[in-house]
Tab-separated table of C-alpha atoms in Angstrom:
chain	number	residue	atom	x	y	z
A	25	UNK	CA	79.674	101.131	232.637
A	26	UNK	CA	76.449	99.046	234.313
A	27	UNK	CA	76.285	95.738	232.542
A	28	UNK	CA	72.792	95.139	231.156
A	29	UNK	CA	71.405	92.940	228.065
A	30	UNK	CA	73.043	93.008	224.779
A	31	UNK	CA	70.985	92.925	221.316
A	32	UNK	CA	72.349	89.943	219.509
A	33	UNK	CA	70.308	88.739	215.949
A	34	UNK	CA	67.410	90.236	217.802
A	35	UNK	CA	67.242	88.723	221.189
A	36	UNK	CA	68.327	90.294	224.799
A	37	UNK	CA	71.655	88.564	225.973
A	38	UNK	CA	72.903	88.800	229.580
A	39	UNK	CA	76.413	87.691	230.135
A	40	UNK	CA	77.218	86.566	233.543
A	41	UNK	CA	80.950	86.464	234.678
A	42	UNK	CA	82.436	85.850	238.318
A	43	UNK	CA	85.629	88.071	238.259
A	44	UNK	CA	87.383	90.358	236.732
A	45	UNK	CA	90.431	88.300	236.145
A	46	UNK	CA	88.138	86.135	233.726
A	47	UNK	CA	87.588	89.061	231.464
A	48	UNK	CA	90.293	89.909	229.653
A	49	UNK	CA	90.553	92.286	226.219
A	50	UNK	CA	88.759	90.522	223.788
A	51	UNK	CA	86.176	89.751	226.270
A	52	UNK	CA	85.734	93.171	227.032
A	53	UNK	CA	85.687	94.617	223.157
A	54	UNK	CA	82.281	92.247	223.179
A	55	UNK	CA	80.013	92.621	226.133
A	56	UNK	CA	79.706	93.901	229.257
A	57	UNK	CA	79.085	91.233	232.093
A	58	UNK	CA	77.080	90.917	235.200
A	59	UNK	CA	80.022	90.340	237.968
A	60	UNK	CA	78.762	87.984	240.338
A	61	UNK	CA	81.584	87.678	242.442
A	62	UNK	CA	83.268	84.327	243.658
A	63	UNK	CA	80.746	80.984	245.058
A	64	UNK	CA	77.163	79.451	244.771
A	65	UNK	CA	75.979	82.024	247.274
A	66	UNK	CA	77.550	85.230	245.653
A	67	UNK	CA	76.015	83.788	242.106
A	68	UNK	CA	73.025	83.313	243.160
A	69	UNK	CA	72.665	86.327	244.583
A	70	UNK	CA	73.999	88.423	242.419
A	71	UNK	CA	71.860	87.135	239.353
A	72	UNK	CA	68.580	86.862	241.643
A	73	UNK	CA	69.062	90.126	242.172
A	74	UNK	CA	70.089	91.459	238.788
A	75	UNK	CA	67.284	89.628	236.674
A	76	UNK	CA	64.285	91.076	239.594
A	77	UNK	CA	65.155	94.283	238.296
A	78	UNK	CA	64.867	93.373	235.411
A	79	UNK	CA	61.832	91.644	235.571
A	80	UNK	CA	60.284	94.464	237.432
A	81	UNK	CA	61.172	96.669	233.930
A	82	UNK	CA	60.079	94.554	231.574
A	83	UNK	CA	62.959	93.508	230.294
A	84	UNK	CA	64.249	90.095	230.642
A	85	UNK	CA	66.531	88.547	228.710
A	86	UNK	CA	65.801	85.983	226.626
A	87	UNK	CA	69.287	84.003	227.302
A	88	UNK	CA	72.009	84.140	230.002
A	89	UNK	CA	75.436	83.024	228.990
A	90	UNK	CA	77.283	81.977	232.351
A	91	UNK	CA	81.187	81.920	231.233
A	92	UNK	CA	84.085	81.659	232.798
A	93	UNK	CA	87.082	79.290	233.640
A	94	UNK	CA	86.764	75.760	234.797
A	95	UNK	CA	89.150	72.893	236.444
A	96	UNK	CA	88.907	69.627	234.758
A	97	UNK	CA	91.385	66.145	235.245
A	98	UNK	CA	90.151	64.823	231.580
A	99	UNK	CA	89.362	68.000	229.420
A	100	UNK	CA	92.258	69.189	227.581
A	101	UNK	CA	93.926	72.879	228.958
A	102	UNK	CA	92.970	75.654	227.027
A	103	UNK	CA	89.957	73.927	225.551
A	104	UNK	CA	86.188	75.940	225.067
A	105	UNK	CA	83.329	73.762	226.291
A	106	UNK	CA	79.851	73.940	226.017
A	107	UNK	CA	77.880	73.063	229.306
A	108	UNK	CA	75.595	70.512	228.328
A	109	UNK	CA	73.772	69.939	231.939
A	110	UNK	CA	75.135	71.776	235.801
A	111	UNK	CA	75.087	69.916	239.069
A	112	UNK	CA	75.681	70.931	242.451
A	113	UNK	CA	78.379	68.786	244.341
A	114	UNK	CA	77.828	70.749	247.829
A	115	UNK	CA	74.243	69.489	248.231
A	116	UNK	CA	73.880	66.201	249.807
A	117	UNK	CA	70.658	65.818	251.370
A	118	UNK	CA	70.701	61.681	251.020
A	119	UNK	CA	70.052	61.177	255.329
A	120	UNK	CA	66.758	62.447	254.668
A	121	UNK	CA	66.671	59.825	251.340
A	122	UNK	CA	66.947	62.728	248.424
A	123	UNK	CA	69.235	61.664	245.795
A	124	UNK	CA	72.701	63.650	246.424
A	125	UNK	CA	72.596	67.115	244.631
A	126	UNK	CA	69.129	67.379	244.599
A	127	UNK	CA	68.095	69.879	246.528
A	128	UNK	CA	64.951	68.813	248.860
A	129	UNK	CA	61.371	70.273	248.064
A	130	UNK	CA	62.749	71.438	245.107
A	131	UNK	CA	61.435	70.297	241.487
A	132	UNK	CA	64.824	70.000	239.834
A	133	UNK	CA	67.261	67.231	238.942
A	134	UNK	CA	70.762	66.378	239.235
A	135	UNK	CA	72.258	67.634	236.403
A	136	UNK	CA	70.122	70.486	234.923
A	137	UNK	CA	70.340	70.672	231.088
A	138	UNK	CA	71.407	73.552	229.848
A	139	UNK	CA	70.867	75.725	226.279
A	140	UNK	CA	73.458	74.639	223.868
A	141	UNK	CA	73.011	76.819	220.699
A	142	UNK	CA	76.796	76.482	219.320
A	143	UNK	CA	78.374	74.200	217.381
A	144	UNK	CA	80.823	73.289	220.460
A	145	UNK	CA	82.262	70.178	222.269
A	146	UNK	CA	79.911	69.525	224.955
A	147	UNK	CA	81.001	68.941	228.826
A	148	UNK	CA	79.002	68.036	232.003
A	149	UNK	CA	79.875	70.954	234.800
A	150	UNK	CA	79.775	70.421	238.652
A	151	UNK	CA	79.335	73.913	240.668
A	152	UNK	CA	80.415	73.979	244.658
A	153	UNK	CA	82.169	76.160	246.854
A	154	UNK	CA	85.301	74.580	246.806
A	155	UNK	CA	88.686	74.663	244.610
A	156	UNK	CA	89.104	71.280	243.236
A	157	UNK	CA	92.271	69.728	242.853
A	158	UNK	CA	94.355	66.695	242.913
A	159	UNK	CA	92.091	63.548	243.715
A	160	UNK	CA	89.467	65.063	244.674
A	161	UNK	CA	88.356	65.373	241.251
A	162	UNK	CA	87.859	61.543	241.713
A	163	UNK	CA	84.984	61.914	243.582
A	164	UNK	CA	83.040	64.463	240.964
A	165	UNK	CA	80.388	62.847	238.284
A	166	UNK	CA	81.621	65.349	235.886
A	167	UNK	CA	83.758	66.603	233.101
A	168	UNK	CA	84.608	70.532	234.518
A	169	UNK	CA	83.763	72.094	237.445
A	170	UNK	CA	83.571	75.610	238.633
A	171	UNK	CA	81.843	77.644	241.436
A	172	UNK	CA	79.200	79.808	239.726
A	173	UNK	CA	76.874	78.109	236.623
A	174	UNK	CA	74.878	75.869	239.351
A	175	UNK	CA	73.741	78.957	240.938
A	176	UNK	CA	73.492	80.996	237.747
A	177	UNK	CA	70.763	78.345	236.701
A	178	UNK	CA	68.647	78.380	239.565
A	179	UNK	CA	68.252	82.172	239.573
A	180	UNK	CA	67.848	81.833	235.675
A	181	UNK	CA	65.004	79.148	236.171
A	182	UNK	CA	63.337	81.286	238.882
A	183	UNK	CA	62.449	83.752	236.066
A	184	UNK	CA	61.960	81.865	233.784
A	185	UNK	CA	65.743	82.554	231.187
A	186	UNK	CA	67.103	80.216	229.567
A	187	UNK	CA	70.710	79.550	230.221
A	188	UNK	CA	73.813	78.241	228.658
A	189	UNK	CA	77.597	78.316	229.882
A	190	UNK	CA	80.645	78.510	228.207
A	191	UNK	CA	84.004	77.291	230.416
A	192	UNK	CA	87.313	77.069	229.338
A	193	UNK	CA	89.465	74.280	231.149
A	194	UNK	CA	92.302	76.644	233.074
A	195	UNK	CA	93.269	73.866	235.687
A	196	UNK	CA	93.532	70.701	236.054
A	197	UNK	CA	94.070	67.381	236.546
A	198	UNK	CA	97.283	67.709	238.814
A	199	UNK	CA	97.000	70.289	242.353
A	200	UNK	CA	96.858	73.634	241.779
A	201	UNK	CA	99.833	75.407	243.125
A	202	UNK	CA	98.627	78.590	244.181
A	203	UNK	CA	96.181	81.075	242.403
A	204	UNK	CA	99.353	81.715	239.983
A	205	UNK	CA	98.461	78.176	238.748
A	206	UNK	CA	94.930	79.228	237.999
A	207	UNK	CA	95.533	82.097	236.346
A	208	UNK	CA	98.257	81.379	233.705
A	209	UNK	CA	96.189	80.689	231.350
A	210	UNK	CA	93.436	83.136	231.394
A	211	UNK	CA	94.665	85.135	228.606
A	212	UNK	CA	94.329	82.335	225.951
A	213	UNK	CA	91.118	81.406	227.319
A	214	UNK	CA	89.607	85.244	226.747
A	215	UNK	CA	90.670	84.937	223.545
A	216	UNK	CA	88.294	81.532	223.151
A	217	UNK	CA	86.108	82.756	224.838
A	218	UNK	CA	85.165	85.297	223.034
A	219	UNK	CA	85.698	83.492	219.589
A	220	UNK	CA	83.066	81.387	221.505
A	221	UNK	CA	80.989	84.259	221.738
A	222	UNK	CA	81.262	85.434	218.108
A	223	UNK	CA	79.994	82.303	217.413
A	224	UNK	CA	76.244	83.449	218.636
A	225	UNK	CA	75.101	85.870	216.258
A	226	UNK	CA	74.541	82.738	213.306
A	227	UNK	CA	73.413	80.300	216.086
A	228	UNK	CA	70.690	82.593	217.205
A	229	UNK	CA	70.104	83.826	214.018
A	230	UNK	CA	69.418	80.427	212.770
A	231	UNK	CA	68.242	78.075	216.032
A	232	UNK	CA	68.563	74.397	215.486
């Protein structure tokens, strides 16, 4: 089936995912996602392309939920966060004397606040194109970090659709040890996830 926007307490949700080793059973028995595909650029392009097509129909949603796994060195394995603001560690335009993550000519900050509707722990995400591991997680002014939501949210803000991302922590802090290591606990975390999810109906139902 061809993901589009699901009807929840009224409004048009579009779930965005990166893979299909994210979205497990109980996932699946709730939406169907837009697949982005791995990385900033895939993200962005995917969704870009996705919500233009929408656009051009008349049918925007009115949220994206970006959601997915994460790596974090201080968030607790197996945990469900809710992305209270995105950065972009790959952008580092500082030579030219923009702050680093900020991309130049661009009207946005470093960390981009997203929607946060549910009554769930809040985390700070970085987004780049790298797996993080080990100490480099040292360098990163965040909580989590993945390779999709940054991306997500500039597409999202380009038409004008509110965002908010859901990550559970599958890695982290010590070096990943192969993708075995990432994926070990992806069952639990579509089973969070989508207790996450089942959280919406109320929340949107009854905003603020």
């Amino acid at each position: 089936m061809m993901p589009g926007c699901e009807t929840i307490s009224g409004k048009r949700i579009l779930f965005v995912m990166a893979v299909e080793a994210e979205y497990g059973p109980h996932l699946r028995a709730r939406f169907i996602p837009l697949m982005t595909g791995v990385g900033p650029v895939e993200a962005a392009l995917a969704t870009g392309v996705a919500l233009h097509d929408m656009a051009r129909q008349n049918a925007l949603p009115d949220l994206a939920v970006c959601l997915g796994s994460a790596g974090s060195r201080t968030c607790p394995l197996g945990d469900i966060y809710q992305v209270a603001s995105v950065s972009w560690r790959d952008m580092d335009a500082s030579r030219l004397g923009f702050a680093k993550g900020v991309t130049p000519f661009v009207d946005h900050p470093v960390d981009l606040p997203l929607a946060t509707p549910l009554p769930l722990p809040l985390a700070r995400l970085s987004t780049g194109a790298n797996i993080v591991g080990g100490e480099d997680y040292a360098a990163i002014d965040a909580d989590m970090v993945d390779m999709e939501t940054f991306a997500v949210a500039r597409a999202c803000a380009r038409f004008g659709v509110p965002l908010m991302g859901l990550r559970g922590v599958s890695d982290g802090p010590g070096e990943l040890d192969h993708i075995n290591s990432w994926m070990e606990l992806l069952g639990l975390l579509d089973e969070r996830l989508a207790a996450a999810v089942d959280l919406l109906p109320a929340a949107l139902a009854h905003p603020g």
